Tab-separated table of C-alpha atoms in Angstrom:
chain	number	residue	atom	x	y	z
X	8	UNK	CA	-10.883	64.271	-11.909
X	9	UNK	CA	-8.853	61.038	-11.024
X	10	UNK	CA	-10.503	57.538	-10.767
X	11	UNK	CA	-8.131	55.487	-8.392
X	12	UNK	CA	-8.757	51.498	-7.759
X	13	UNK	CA	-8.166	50.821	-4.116
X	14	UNK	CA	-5.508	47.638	-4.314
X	15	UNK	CA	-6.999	45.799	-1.553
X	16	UNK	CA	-11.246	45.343	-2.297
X	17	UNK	CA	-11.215	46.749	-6.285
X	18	UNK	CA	-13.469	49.239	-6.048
X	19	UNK	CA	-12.812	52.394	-7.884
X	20	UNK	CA	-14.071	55.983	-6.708
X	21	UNK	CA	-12.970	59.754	-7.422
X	22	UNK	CA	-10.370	61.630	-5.951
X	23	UNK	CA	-9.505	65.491	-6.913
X	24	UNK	CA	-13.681	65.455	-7.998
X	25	UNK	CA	-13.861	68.856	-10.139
X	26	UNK	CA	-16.573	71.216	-8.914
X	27	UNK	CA	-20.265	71.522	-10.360
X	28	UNK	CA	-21.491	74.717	-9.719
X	29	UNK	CA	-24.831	73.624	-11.083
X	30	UNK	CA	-26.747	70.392	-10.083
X	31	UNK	CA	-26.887	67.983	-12.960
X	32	UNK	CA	-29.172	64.702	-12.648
X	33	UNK	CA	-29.453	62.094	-14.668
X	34	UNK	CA	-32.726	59.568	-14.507
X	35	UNK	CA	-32.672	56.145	-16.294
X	36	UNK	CA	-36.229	54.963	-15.470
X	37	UNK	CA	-36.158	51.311	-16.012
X	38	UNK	CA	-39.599	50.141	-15.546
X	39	UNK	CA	-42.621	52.297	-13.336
X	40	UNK	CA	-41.261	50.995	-9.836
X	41	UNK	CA	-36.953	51.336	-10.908
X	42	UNK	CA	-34.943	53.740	-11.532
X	43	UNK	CA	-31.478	54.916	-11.384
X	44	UNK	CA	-30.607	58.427	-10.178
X	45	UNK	CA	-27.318	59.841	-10.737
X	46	UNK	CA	-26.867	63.504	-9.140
X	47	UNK	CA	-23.434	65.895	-9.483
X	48	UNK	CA	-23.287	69.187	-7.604
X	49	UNK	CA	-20.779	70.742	-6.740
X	50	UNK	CA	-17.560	68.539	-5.386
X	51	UNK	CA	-20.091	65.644	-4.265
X	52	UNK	CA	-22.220	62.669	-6.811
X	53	UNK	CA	-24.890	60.389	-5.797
X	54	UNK	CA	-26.170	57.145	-7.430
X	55	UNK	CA	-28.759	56.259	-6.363
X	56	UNK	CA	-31.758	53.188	-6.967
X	57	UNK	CA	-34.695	53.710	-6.738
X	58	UNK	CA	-36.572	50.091	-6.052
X	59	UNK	CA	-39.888	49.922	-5.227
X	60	UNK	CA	-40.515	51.440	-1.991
X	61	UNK	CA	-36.874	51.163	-1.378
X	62	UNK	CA	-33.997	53.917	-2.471
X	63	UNK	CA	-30.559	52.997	-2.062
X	64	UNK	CA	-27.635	56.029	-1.989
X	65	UNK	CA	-24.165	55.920	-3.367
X	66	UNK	CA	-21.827	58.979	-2.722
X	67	UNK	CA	-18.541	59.858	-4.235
X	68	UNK	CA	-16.484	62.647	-5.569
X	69	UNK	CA	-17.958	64.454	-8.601
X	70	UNK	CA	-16.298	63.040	-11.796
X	71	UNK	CA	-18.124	65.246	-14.357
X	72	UNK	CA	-15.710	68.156	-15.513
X	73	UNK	CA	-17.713	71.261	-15.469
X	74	UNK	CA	-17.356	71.780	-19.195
X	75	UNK	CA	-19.509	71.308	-22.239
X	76	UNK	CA	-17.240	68.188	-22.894
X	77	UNK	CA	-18.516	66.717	-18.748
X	78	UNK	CA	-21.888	66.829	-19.866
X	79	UNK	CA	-22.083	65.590	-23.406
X	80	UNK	CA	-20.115	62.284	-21.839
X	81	UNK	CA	-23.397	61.627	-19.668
X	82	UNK	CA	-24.941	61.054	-23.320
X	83	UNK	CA	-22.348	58.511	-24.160
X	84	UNK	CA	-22.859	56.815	-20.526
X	85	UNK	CA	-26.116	56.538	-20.826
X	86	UNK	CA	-26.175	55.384	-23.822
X	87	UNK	CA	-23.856	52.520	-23.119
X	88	UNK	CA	-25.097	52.327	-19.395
X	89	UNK	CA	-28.997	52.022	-20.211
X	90	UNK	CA	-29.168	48.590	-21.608
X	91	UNK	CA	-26.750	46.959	-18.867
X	92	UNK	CA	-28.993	48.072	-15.817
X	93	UNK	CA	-31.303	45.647	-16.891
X	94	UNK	CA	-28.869	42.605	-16.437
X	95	UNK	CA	-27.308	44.104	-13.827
X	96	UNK	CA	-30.749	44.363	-12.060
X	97	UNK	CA	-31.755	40.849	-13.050
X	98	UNK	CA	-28.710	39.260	-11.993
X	99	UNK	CA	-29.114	40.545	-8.418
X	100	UNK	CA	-33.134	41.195	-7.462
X	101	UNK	CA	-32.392	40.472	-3.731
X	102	UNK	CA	-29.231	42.390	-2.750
X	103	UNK	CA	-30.366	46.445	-3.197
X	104	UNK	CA	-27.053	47.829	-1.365
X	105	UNK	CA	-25.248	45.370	-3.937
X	106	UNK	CA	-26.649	46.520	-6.925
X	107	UNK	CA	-26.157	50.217	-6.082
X	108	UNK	CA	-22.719	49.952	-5.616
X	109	UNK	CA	-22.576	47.584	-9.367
X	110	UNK	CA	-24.527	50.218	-10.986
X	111	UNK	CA	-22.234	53.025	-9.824
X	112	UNK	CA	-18.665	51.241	-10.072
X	113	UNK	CA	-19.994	50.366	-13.873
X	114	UNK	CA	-21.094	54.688	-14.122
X	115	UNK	CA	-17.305	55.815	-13.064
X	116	UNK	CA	-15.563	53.105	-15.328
X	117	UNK	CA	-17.627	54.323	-18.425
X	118	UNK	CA	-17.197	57.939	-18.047
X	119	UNK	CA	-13.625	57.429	-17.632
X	120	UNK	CA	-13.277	56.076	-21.391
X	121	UNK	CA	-16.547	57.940	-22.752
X	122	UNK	CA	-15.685	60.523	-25.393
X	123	UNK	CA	-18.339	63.396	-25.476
X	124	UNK	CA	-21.220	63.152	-28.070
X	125	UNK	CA	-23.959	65.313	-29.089
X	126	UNK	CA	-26.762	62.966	-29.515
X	127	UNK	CA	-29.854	62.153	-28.240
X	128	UNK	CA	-30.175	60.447	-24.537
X	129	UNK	CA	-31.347	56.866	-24.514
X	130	UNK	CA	-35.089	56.003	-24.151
X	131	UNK	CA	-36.524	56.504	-20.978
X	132	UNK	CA	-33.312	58.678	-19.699
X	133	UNK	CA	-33.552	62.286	-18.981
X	134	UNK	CA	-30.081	64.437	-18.460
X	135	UNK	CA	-31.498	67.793	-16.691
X	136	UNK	CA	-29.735	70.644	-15.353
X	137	UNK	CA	-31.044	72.947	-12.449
X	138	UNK	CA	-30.528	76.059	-13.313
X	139	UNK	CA	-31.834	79.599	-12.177
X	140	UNK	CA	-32.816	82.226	-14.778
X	141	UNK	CA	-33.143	86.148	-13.863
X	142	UNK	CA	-36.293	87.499	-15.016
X	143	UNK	CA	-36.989	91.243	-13.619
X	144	UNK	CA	-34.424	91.252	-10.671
X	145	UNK	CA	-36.223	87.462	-9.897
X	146	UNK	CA	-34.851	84.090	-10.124
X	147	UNK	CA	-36.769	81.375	-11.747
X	148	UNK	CA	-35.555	77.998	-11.220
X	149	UNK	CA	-36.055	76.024	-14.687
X	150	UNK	CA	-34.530	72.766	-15.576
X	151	UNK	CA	-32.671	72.588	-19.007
X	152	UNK	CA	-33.336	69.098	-20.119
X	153	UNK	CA	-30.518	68.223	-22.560
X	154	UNK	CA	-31.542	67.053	-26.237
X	155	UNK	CA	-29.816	66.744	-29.185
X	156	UNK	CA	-30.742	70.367	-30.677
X	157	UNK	CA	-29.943	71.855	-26.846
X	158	UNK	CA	-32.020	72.234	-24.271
X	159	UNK	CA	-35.488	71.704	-23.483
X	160	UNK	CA	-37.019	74.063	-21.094
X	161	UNK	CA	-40.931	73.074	-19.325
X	162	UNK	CA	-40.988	76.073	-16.779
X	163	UNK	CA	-43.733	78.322	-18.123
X	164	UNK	CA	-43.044	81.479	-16.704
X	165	UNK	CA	-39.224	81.454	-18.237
X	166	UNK	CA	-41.227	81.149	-22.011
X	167	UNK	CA	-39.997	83.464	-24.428
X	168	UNK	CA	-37.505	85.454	-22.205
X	169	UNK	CA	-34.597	83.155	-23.782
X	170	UNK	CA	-33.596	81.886	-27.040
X	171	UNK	CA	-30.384	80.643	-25.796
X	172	UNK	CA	-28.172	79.776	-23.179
X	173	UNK	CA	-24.964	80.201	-22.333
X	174	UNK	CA	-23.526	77.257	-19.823
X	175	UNK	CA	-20.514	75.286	-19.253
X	176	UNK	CA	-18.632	77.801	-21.371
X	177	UNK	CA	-20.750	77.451	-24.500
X	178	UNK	CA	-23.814	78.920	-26.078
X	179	UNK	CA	-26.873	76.429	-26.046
X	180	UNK	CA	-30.238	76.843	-27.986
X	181	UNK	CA	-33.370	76.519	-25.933
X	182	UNK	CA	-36.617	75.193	-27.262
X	183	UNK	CA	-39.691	75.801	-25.052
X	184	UNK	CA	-41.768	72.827	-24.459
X	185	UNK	CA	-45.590	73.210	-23.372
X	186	UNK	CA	-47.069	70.279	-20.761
X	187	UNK	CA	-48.855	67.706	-23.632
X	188	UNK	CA	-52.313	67.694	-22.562
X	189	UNK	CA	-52.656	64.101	-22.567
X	190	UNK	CA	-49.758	64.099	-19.972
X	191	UNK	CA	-50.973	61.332	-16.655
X	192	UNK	CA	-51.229	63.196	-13.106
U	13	UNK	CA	-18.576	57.029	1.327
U	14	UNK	CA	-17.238	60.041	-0.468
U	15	UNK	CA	-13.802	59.681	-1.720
U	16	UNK	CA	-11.828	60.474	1.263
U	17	UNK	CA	-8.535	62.375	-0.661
U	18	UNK	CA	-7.181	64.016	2.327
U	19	UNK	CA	-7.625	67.902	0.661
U	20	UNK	CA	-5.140	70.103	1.808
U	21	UNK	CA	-2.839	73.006	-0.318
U	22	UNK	CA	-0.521	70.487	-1.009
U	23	UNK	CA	-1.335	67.353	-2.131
U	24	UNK	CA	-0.665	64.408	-0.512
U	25	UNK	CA	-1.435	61.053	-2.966
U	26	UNK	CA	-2.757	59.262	-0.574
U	27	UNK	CA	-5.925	58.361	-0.173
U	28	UNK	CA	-8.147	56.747	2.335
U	29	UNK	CA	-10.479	54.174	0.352
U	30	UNK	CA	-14.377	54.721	1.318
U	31	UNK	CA	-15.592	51.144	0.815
U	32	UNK	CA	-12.784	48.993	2.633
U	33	UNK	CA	-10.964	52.151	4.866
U	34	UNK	CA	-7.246	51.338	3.564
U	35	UNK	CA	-5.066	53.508	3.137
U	36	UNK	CA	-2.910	53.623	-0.477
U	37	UNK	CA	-0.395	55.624	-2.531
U	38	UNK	CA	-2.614	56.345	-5.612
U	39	UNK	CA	-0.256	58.356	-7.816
U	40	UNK	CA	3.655	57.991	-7.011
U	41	UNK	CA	5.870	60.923	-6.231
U	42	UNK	CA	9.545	60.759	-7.483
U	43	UNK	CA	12.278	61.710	-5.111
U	44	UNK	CA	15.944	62.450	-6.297
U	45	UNK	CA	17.977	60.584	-3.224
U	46	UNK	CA	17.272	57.906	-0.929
U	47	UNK	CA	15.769	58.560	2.072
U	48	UNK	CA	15.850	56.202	4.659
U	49	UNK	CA	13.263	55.839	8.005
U	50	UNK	CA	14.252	53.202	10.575
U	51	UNK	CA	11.992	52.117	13.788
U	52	UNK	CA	12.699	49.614	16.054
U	53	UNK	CA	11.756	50.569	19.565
U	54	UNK	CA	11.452	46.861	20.215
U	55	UNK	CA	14.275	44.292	19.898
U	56	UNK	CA	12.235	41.613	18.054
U	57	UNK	CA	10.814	43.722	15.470
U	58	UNK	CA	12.215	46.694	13.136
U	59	UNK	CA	10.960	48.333	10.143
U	60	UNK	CA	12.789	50.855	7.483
U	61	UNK	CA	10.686	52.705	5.497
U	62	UNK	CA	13.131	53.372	2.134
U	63	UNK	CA	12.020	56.095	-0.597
U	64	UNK	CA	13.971	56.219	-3.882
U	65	UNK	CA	12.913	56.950	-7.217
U	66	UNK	CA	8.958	56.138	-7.181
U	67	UNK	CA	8.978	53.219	-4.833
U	68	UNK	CA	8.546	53.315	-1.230
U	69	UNK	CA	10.239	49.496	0.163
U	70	UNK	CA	9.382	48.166	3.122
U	71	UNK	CA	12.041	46.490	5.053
U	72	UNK	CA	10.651	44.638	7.965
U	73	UNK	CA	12.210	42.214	10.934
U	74	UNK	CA	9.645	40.201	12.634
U	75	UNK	CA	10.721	37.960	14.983
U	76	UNK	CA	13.240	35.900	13.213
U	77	UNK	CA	11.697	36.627	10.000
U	78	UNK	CA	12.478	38.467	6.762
U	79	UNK	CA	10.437	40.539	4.413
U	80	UNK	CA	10.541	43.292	1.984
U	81	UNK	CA	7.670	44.676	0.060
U	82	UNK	CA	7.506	47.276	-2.629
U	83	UNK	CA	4.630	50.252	-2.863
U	84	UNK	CA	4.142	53.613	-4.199
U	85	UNK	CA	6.067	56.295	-3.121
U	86	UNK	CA	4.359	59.088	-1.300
U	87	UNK	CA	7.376	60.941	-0.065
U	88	UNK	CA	8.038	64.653	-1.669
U	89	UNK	CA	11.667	65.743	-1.240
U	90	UNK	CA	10.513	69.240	0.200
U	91	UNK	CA	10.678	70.307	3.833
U	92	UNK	CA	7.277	69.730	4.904
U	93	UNK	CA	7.589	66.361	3.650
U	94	UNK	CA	10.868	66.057	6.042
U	95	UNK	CA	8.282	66.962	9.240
U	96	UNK	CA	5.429	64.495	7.706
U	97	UNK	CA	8.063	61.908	7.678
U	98	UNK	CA	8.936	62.627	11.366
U	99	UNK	CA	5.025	62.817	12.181
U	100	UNK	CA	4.646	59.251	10.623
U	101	UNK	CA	7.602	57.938	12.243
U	102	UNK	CA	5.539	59.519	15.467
U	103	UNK	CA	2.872	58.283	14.595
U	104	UNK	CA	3.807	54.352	13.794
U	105	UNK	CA	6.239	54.611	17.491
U	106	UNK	CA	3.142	55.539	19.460
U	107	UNK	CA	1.284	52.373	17.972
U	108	UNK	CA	4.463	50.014	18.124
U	109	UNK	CA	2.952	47.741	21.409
U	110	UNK	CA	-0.235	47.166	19.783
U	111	UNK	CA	1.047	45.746	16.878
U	112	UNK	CA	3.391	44.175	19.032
U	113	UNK	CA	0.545	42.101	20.566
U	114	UNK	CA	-1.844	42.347	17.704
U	115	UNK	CA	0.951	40.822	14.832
U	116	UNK	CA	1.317	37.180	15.283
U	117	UNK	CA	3.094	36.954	12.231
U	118	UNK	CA	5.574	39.207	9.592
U	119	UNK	CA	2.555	38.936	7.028
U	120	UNK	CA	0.167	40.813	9.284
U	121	UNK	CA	2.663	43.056	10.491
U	122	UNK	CA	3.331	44.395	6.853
U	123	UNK	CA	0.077	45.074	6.011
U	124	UNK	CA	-0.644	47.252	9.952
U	125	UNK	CA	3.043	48.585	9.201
U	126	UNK	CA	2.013	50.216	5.765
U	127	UNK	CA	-0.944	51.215	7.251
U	128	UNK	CA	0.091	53.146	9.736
U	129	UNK	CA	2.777	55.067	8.391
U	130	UNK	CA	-0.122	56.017	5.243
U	131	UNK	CA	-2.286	57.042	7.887
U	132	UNK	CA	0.564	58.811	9.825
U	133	UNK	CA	1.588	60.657	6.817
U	134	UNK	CA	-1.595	61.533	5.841
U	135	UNK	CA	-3.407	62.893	8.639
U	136	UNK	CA	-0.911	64.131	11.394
U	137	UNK	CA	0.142	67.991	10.732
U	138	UNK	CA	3.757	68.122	9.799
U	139	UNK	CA	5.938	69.170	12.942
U	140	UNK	CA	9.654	70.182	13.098
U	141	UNK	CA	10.525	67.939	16.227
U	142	UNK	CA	13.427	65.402	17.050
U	143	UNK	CA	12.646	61.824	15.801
U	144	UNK	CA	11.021	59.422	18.507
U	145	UNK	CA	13.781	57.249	20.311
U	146	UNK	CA	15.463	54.948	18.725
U	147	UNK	CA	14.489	55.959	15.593
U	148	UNK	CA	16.475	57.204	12.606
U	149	UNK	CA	15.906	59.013	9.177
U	150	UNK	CA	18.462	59.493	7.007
U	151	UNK	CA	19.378	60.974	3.354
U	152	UNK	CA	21.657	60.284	0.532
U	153	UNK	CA	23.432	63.146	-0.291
U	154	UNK	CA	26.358	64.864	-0.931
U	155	UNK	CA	28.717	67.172	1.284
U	156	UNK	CA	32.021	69.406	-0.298
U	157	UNK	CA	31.686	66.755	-3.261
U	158	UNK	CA	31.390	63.712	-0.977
U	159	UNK	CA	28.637	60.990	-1.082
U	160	UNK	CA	27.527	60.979	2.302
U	161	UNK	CA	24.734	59.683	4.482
U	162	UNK	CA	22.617	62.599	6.548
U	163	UNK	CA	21.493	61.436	9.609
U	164	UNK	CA	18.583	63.752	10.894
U	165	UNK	CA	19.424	65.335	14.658
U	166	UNK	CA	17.651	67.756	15.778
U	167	UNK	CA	16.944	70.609	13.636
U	168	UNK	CA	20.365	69.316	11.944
U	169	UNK	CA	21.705	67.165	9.875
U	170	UNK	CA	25.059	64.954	10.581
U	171	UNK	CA	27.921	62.800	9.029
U	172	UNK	CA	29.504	60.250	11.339
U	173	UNK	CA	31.809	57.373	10.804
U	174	UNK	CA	34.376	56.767	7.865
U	175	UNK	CA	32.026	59.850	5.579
U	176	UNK	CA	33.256	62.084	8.339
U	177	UNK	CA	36.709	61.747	8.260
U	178	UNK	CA	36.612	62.133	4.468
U	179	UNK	CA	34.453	65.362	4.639
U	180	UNK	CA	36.389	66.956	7.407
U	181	UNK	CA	39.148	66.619	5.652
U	182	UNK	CA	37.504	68.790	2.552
U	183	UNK	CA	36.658	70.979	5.011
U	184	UNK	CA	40.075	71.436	6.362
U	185	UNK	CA	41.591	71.779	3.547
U	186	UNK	CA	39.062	74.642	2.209
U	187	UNK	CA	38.330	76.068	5.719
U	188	UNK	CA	35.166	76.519	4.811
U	189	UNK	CA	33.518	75.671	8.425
U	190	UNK	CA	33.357	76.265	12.469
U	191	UNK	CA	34.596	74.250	14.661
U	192	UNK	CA	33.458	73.478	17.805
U	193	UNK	CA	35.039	70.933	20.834
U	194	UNK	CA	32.853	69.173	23.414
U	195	UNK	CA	34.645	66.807	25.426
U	196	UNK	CA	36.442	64.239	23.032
U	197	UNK	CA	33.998	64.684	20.103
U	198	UNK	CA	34.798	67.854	17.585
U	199	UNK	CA	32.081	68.839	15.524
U	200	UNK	CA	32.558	70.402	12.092
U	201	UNK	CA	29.893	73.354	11.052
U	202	UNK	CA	29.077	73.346	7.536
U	203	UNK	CA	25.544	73.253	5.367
U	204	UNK	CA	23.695	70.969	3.154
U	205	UNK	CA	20.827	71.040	0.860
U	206	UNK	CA	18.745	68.601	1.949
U	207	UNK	CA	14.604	67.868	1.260
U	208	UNK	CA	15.413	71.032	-1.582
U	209	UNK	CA	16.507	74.022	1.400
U	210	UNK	CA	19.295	74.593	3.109
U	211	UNK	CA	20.467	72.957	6.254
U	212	UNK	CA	23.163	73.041	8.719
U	213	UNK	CA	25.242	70.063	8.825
U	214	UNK	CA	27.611	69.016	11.760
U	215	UNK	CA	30.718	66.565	10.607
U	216	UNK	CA	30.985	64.587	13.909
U	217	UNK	CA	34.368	63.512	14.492
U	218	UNK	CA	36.333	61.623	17.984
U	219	UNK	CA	38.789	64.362	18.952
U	220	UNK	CA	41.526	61.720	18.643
U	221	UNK	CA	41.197	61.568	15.115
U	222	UNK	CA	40.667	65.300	14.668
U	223	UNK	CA	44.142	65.652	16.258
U	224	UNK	CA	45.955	62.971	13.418
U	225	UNK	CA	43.997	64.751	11.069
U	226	UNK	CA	45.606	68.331	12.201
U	227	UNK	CA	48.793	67.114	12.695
U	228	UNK	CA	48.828	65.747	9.048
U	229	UNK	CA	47.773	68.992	7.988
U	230	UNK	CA	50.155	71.178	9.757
């Protein structure tokens, strides 16, 4: 991955993106009516802001590295990124297209200096992958929600066919997480 | 708005910015000679496009004004990059009257000048063809030992002028060429590496002063 600045307007954006084979999305839910969405896959990302009735799209070149080292950066992005969306929002409530584009210039200059860390995701931020998982010739789609002891997997009907996971060239332990009953539909 | 790199097997460094559609040199390329690009298909206005080392220098006459700017260089010193540079120079020639009228002013020009010849080199396929008219490209290089200037002719390369006399003479001296007369210029046959292959080279010389050079030799 290279982040280039473009001389003449400043904004920064991906050339040579590296390829996600799987989808990776990352949710920072700010309050119940915004959010910000950022989604890899493949050679392509999206940022996008959810506000209100509104959602606002950002595409670039993918600037994750498909490694365990790409991922574990989102944690140190997020981590750093979560409490500046706030400001960021406050500082422009009128202007959606605006914001979108601040939120995702401030995403591609942290991951450039973001060293990879095995840590819990921020509050209210979720770092899933979509992944499919073979169970009797059938493929399950599950999403592997990363935590700090590995992932965290909802999908029922993949229970207790894995105890770990091998992705992005490294094994990863699964935990199996049943729906809390007290859980708003 | 996806980042725009123009993808192809080689790659180019240049890029075509999504937010503000200009195109820049993000990541220089060193080349190992000069290489020179001149276009002036109008009196009043003339560029030269000059590669060397990792800068690209833009040498532009505008009017009765002046100006040279510095940039990235994009320029590989291969052979497809030798028919990319002839696409660009294509490329800015066929645009040349509407910057004509469009350019008030040297300042403006620079900016459409750069432009083009980015977008030129970036997204017209790499041809082997002759230059456009009045148009030249030409290389630093040497020839039997001899600095010499390469001026691109079709397909060929040649030395003209005082270089010629001096490299004919080499070439005299070590045979080491065909010779061939066409009316009262004699052109000497030899090669070149040039843009890192091998290229034929013609040593152009007036027949007048091929004969002074023969008779001192005999």
């Amino acid at each position: 991955m290279r982040l280039v600045r473009c001389p003449k307007c400043k904004r920064s954006f991906v050339v040579e993106p590296d390829f996600m084979p799987h989808r990776i999305v990352m949710q920072i839910d700010l309050d119940r009516t915004h959010q910000v969405t950022f989604a890899f896959h493949r050679e392509e990302m999206s940022t996008t802001l959810g506000w209100g009735a509104f959602l606002y799209s950002v595409e670039d070149g993918n600037p994750v590295e498909n490694s365990s080292e790409g991922v574990l950066k989102l944690v140190s992005v997020a981590k750093t990124l979560q409490p500046k969306l706030n400001v960021i929002l406050l500082a422009l409530p009128d202007d959606i297209t605006e914001a979108a584009h601040i939120i995702h210039q401030t995403f591609l200059q942290l991951y450039w200096v973001a060293q990879p860390e095995e840590d819990e995701p921020p509050p209210n931020t979720s770092i899933c992958i979509h992944h499919y998982v073979a169970i009797d010739h059938e493929m399950y789609p599950c999403h592997l929600e990363l935590h700090k002891d590995g992932f965290w997997i909802h999908n029922p009907i993949v229970q207790n066919t894995l105890s770990n996971v091998r992705l992005f060239g490294r094994t990863w332990k699964v935990k199996f997480v049943w729906p809390s009953l007290d859980t708003e539909v | 708005m996806a980042g725009t790199a123009i993808r192809q097997k080689e790659t180019l460094n240049v890029v075509r910015c999504p937010c503000c559609g200009k195109y820049f040199v993000y990541r220089a390329v060193r080349v190992p000679t000069k290489v020179i690009l001149a276009i002036a298909k109008t009196s009043d206005a003339a560029v030269v496009y000059e590669f060397q080392g990792n800068a690209m220098f833009l040498n532009i006459r505008w009017a009765k004004s002046f100006m040279k700017t510095l940039h990235k260089n994009p320029l590989r010193y291969d052979k497809t990059s030798l028919f990319r540079l002839i696409a660009a120079a294509h490329f800015v020639y066929e645009h040349w009257d509407k910057l004509i009228v469009l350019c008030t002013n040297i300042d403006q020009a620079k900016d459409v000048l750069l432009q083009l010849f980015l977008k030129g080199w970036a997204e017209r396929r790499p041809v082997r063809r002759t230059l456009p008219a009045q148009s030249r490209l030409s290389v630093k290089s040497r020839v039997m030992g001899t600095p010499v200037l390469l001026i691109y002719a079709h397909n060929a390369f040649e030395v003209i002028g005082a270089e010629a006399v001096e490299v004919a003479r080499k070439l005299l001296i070590h045979s080491q060429c065909r010779i061939r007369q066409k009316d009262d210029v004699v052109y000497l046959h030899t090669h070149a590496e040039v843009f890192g292959s091998l290229w034929p080279v013609r040593v152009v010389l007036a027949k007048s002063i091929w004969d002074v050079m023969l008779e001192w030799a005999l």
